[in-house]
CSV table of C-alpha atoms in Angstrom, one decimal:
chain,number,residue,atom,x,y,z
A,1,UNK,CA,4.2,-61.1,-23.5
A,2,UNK,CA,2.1,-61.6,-20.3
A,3,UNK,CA,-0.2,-58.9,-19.6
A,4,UNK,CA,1.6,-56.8,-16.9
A,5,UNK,CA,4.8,-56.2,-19.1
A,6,UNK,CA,2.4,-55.2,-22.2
A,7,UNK,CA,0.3,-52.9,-19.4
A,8,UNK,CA,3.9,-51.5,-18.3
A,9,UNK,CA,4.8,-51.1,-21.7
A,10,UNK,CA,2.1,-49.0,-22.2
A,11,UNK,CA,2.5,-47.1,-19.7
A,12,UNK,CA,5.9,-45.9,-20.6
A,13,UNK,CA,5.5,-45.2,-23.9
A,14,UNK,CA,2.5,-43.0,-22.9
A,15,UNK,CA,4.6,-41.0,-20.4
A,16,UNK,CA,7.2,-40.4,-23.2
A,17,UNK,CA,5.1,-39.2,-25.5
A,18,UNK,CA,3.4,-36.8,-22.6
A,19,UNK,CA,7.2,-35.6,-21.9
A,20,UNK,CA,7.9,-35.3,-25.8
A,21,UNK,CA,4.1,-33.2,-26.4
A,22,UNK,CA,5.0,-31.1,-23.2
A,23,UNK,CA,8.1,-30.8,-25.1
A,24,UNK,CA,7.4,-29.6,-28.1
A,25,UNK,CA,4.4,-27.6,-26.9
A,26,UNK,CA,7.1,-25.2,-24.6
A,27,UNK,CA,9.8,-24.8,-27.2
A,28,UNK,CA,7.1,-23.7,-29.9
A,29,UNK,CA,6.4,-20.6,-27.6
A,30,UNK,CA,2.6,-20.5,-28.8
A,31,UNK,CA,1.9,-20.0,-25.0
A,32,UNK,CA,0.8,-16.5,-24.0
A,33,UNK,CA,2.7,-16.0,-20.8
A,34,UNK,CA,1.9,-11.8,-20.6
A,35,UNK,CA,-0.2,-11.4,-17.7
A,36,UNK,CA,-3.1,-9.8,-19.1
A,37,UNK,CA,-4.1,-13.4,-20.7
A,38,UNK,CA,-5.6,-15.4,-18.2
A,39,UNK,CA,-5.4,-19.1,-17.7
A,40,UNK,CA,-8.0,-21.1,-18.6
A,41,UNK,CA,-10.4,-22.2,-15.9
A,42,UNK,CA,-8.8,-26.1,-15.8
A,43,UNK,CA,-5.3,-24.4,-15.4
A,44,UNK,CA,-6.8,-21.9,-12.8
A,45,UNK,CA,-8.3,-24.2,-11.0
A,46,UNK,CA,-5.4,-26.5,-10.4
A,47,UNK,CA,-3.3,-23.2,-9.7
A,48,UNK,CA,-5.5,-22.3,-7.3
A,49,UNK,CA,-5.9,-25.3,-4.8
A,50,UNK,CA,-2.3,-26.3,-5.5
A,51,UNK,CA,-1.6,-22.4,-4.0
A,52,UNK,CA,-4.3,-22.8,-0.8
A,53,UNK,CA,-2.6,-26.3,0.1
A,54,UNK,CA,0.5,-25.7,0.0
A,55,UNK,CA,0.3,-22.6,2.0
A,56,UNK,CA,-1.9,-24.8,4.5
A,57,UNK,CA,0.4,-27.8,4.8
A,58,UNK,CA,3.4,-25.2,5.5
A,59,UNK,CA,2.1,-23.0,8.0
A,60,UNK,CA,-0.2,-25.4,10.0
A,61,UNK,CA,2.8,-25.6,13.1
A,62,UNK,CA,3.7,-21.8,13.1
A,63,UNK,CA,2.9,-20.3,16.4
A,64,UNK,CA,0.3,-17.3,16.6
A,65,UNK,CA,1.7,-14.8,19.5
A,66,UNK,CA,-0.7,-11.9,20.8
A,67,UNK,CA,-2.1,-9.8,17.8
A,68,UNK,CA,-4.0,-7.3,20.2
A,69,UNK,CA,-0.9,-5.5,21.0
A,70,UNK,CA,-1.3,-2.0,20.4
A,71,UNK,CA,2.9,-1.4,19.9
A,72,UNK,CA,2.5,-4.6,17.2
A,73,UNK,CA,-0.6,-3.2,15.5
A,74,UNK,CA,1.2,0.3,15.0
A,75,UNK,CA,4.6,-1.1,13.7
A,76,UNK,CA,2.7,-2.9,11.4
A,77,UNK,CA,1.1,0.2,10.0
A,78,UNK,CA,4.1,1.9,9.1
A,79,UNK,CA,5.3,-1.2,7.5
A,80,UNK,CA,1.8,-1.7,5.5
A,81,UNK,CA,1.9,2.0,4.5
A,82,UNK,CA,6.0,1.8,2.7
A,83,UNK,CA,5.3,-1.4,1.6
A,84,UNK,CA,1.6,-2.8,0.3
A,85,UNK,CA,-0.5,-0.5,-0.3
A,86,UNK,CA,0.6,-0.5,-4.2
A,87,UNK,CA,-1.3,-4.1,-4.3
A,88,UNK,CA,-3.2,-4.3,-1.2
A,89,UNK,CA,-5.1,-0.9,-1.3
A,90,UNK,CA,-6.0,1.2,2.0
A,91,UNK,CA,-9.1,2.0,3.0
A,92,UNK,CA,-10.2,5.0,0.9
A,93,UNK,CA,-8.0,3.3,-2.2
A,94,UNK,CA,-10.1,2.2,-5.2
A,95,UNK,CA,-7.3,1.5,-6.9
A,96,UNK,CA,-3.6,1.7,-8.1
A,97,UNK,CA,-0.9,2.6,-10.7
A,98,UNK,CA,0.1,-1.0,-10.8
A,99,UNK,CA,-2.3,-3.5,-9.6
A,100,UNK,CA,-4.7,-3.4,-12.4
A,101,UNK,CA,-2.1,-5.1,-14.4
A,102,UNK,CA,-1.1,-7.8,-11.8
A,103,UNK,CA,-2.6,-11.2,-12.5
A,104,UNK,CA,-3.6,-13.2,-10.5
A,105,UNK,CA,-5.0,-10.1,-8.7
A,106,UNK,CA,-3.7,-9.1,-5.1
A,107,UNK,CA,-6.9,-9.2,-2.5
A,108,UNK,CA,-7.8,-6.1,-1.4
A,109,UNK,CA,-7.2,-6.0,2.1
A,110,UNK,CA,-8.4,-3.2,3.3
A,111,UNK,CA,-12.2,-4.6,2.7
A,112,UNK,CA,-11.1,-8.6,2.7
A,113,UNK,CA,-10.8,-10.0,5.9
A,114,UNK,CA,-7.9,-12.3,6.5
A,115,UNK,CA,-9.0,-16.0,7.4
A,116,UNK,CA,-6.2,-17.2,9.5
A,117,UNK,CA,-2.8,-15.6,10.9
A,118,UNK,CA,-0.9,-18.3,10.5
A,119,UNK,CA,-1.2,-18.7,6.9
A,120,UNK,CA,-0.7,-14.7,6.4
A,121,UNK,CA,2.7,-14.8,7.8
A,122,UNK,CA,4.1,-17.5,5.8
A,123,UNK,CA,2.6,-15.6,2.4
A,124,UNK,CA,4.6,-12.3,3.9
A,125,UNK,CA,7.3,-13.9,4.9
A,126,UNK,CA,8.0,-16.2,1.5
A,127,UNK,CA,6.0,-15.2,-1.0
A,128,UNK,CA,4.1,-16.6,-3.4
A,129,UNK,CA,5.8,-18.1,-7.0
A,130,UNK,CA,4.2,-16.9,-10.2
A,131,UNK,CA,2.8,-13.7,-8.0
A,132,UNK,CA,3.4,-10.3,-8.1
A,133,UNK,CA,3.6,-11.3,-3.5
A,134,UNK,CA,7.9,-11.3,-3.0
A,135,UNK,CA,9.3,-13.0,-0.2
A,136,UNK,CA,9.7,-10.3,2.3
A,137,UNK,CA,11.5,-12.6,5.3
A,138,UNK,CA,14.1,-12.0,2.9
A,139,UNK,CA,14.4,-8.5,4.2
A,140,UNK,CA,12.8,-8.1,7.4
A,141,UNK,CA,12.5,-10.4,11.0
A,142,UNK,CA,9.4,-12.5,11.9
A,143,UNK,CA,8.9,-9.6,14.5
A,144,UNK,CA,8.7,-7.4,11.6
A,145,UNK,CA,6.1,-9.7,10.1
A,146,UNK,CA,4.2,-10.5,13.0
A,147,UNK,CA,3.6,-6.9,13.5
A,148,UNK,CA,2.0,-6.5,9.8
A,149,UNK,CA,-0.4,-9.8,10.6
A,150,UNK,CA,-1.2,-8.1,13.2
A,151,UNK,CA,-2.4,-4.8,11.4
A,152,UNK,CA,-3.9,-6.3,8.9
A,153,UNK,CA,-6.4,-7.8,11.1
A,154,UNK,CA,-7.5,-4.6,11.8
A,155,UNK,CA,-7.2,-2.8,8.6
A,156,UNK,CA,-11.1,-4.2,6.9
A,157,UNK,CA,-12.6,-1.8,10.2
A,158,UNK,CA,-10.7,1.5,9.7
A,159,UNK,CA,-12.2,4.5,7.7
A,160,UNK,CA,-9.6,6.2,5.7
A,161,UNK,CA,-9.3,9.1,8.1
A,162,UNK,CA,-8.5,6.8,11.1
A,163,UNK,CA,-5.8,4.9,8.7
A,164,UNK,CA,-4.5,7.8,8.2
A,165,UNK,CA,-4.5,8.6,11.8
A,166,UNK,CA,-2.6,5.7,12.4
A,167,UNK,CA,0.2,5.8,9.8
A,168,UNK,CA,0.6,9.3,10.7
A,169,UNK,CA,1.4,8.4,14.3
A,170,UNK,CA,3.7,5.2,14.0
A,171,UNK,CA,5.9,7.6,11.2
A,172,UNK,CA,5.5,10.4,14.4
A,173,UNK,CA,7.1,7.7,17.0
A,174,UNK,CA,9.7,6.7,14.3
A,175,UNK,CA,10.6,10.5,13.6
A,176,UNK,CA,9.9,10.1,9.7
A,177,UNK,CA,7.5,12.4,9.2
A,178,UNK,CA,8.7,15.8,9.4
A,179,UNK,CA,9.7,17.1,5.9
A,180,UNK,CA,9.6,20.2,3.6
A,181,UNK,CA,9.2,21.1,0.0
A,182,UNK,CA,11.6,22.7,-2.2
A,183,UNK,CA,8.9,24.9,-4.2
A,184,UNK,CA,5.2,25.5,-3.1
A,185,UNK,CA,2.2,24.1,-1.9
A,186,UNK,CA,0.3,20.5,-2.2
A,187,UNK,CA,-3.6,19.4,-1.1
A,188,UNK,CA,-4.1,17.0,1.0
A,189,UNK,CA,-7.7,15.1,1.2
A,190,UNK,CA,-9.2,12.0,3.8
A,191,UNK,CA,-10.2,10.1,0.7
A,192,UNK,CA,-13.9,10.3,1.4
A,193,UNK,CA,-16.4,13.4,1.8
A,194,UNK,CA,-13.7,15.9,3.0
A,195,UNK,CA,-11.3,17.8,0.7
A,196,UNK,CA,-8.0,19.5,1.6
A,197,UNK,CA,-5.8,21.9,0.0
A,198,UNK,CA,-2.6,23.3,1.0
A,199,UNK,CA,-0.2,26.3,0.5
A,200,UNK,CA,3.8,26.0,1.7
A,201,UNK,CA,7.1,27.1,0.8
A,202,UNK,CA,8.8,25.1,3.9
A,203,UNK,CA,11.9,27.4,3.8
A,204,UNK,CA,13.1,28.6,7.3
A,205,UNK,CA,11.4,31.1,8.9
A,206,UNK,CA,8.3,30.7,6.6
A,207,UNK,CA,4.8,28.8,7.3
A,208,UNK,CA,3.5,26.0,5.6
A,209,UNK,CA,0.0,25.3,5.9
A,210,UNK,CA,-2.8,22.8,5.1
A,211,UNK,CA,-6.8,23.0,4.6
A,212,UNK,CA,-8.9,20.4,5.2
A,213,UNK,CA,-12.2,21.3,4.1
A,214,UNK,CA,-15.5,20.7,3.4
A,215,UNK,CA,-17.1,19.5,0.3
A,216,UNK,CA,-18.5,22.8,-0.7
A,217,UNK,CA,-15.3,24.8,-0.2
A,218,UNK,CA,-13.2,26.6,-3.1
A,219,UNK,CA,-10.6,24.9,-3.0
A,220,UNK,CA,-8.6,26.7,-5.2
A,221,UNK,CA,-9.2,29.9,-3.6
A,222,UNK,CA,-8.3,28.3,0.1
A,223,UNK,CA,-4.6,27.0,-1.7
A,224,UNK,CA,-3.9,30.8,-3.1
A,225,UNK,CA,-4.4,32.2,0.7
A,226,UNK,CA,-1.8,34.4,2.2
A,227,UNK,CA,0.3,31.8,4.5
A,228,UNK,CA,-0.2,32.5,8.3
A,229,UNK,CA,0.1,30.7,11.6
A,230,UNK,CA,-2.0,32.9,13.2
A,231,UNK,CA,-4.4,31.0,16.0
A,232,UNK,CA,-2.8,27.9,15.0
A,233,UNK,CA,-2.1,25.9,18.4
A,234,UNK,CA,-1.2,22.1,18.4
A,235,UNK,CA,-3.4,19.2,19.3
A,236,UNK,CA,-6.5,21.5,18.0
A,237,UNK,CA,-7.4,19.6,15.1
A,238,UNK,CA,-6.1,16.1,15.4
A,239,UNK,CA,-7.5,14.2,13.0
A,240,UNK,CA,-6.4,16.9,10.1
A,241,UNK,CA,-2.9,17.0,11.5
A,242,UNK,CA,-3.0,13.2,11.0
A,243,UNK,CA,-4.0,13.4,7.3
A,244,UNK,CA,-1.3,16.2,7.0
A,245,UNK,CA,1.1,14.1,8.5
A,246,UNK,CA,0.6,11.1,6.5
A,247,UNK,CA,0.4,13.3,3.2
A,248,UNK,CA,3.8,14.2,4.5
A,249,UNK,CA,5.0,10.7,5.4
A,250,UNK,CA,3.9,9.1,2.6
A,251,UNK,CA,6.2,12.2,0.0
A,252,UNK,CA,9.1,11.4,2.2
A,253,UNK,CA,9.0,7.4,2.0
A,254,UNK,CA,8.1,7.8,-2.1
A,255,UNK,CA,5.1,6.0,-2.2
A,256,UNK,CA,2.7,7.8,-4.6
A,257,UNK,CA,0.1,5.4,-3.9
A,258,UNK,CA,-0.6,7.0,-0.4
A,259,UNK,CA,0.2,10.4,-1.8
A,260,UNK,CA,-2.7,10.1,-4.1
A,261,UNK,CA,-5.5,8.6,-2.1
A,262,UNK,CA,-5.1,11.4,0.5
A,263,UNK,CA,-5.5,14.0,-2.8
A,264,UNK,CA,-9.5,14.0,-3.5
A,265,UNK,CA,-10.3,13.8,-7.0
A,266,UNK,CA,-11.4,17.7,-7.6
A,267,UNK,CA,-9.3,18.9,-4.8
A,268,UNK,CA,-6.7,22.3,-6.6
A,269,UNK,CA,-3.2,22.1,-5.8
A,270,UNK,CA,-1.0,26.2,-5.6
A,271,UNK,CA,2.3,25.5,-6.4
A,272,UNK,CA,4.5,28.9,-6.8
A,273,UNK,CA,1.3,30.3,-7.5
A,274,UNK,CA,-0.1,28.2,-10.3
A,275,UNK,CA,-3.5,25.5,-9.7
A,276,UNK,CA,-3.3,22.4,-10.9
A,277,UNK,CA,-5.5,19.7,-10.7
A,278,UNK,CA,-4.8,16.3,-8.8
A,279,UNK,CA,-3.9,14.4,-12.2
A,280,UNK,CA,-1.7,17.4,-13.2
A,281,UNK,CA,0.0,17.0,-9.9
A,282,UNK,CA,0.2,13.5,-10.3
A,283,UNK,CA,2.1,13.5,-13.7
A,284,UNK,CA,4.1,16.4,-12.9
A,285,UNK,CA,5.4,17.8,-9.6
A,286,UNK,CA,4.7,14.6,-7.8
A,287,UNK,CA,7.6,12.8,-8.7
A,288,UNK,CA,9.6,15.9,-8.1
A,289,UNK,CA,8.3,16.2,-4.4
A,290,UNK,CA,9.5,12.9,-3.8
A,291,UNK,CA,13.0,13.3,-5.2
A,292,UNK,CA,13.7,16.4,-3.3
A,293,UNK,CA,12.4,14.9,0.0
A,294,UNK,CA,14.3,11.5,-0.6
A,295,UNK,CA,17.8,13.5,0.4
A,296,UNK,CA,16.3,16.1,2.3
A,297,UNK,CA,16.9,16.6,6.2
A,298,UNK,CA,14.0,18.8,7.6
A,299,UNK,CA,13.9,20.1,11.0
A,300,UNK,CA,10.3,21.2,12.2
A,301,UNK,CA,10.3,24.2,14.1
A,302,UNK,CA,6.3,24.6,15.2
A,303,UNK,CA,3.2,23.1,14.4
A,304,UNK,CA,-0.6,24.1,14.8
A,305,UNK,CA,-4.3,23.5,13.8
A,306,UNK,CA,-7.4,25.3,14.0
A,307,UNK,CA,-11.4,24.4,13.5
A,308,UNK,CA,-13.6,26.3,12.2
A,309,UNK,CA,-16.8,24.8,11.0
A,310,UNK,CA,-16.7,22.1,8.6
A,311,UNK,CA,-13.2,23.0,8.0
A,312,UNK,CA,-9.5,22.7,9.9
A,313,UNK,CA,-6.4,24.2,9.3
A,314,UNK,CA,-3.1,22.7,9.6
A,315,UNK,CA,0.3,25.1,9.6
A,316,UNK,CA,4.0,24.2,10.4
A,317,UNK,CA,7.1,26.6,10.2
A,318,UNK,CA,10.2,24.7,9.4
């Protein structure tokens, strides 16, 4: 046997015997799929640049349009609020429910800058394989898309009370913010130094209102207040109305990941009367403010804030 058919041989049987150990190695199920095993740097590795190039190679044509358009950048925050801030965070978010247990881990874009638009579309639009990142051209248009690009250009820059701000107002220009509780109050915070607390019933012909205060305030004292409107007027405290809003916004679309990074940590919540603490709201009536707003068809009769030192009030009868 010449030396090329012995070198072919060779090679053949090697490649069997890879397919045959590759085999045996996946039916024996000693592998630890469960993502809280990581791979081992070799396999990360490979992972890892196979991931980068293959997103490279298939998004190198796709054409960038204008990211600077304001409309865009606010479509895409109501889409970012519903939809990523479980994995993505928002500024103010240290963390969530579910992405300490994702691996690989999601980037935190609210403080990691995205390195090229092109490639950030594709990854929304398809998805990633063997990611917690699903395809989400599947459900929505490249418009759609395009718009969260172009938010989360800007997201690394916001504080949390202008992200609020701004998920507050593209749920005001879609109408999908206006909503009321079936029992008592909640507290509402910006996620840094300020704190808010809030007291409503939201049953017609009564007030609802919201506190957001300073770091020194008693909060629990503020939340058990008599509910009035009294020198409320609109448009008098902006930026708390925002936070309100998006408190409000984020209970009516279900996602307790915003609900909970507007709550600060030692904020006290009434409800019918009783404090409870931000955790205690969290494991408890939470989930059953979100059910009852899921359904529920609120119409919001009048709206007002006050300053007053270090401290705004926000009330709405509905």
């Amino acid at each position: 046997m010449n030396p090329i058919a012995r070198f072919v041989r060779f090679v053949v049987m090697a490649a069997a015997l890879a397919v045959v150990a590759i085999a045996l190695f996946v039916y024996s199920g000693i592998y630890n799929i469960g993502a809280d095993d990581p791979h081992m740097r070799p396999v990360s590795a490979t992972l890892e640049a196979l991931r980068e190039r293959s997103i490279e190679t298939h998004s190198r044509n796709i054409v960038v349009p204008n990211l600077d358009d304001p409309k865009m950048i606010a479509e895409g925050a109501e889409h970012y609020s519903a939809m990523c801030t479980g994995c993505h965070l928002a500024p103010g978010m240290s963390n969530s429910e579910i992405r300490p247990g994702l691996y690989p881990q999601p980037p935190n874009l609210s403080t990691e800058r995205i390195d090229d638009p092109r490639e950030t579309f594709w990854i929304i639009k398809h998805g990633i394989k063997m990611s917690a990142m699903p395809a989400w051209g599947t459900t929505h248009d490249d418009e759609a898309i395009w718009n969260m690009v172009a938010f989360v250009r800007k997201l690394p820059d916001m504080t949390p009370a202008q992200y609020a701000q701004m998920t507050a107002n593209a749920a005001h220009d879609d109408g999908g913010y206006e909503h009321g509780h079936e029992h008592g109050a909640d507290a509402v915070g910006t996620g840094d130094d300020d704190h808010s607390s809030s007291a409503a019933n939201d049953r017609p012909g009564e007030a609802a209102t919201d506190h957001v205060d300073g770091a020194d305030h008693d909060h629990a004292a503020n939340a058990a207040s008599p509910l009035s409107l009294d020198g409320l007027t609109p448009g008098a405290a902006p930026e708390a109305e925002a936070i309100a809003a998006a408190f409000h916004n984020a209970l009516k679309n279900g996602d307790r990941d915003a609900v909970l990074v507007l709550l600060s940590p030692d904020v006290a919540i009434s409800e019918d009367g009783h404090t409870q603490t931000r955790d205690e709201y969290a494991a408890g009536h939470l989930a059953a403010d979100i059910a009852f707003l899921k359904d529920a068809k609120i119409e919001v009769l009048s709206q007002g804030s006050m300053l007053s030192g270090d401290s705004a009030s926000v009330g709405s009868e509905s």
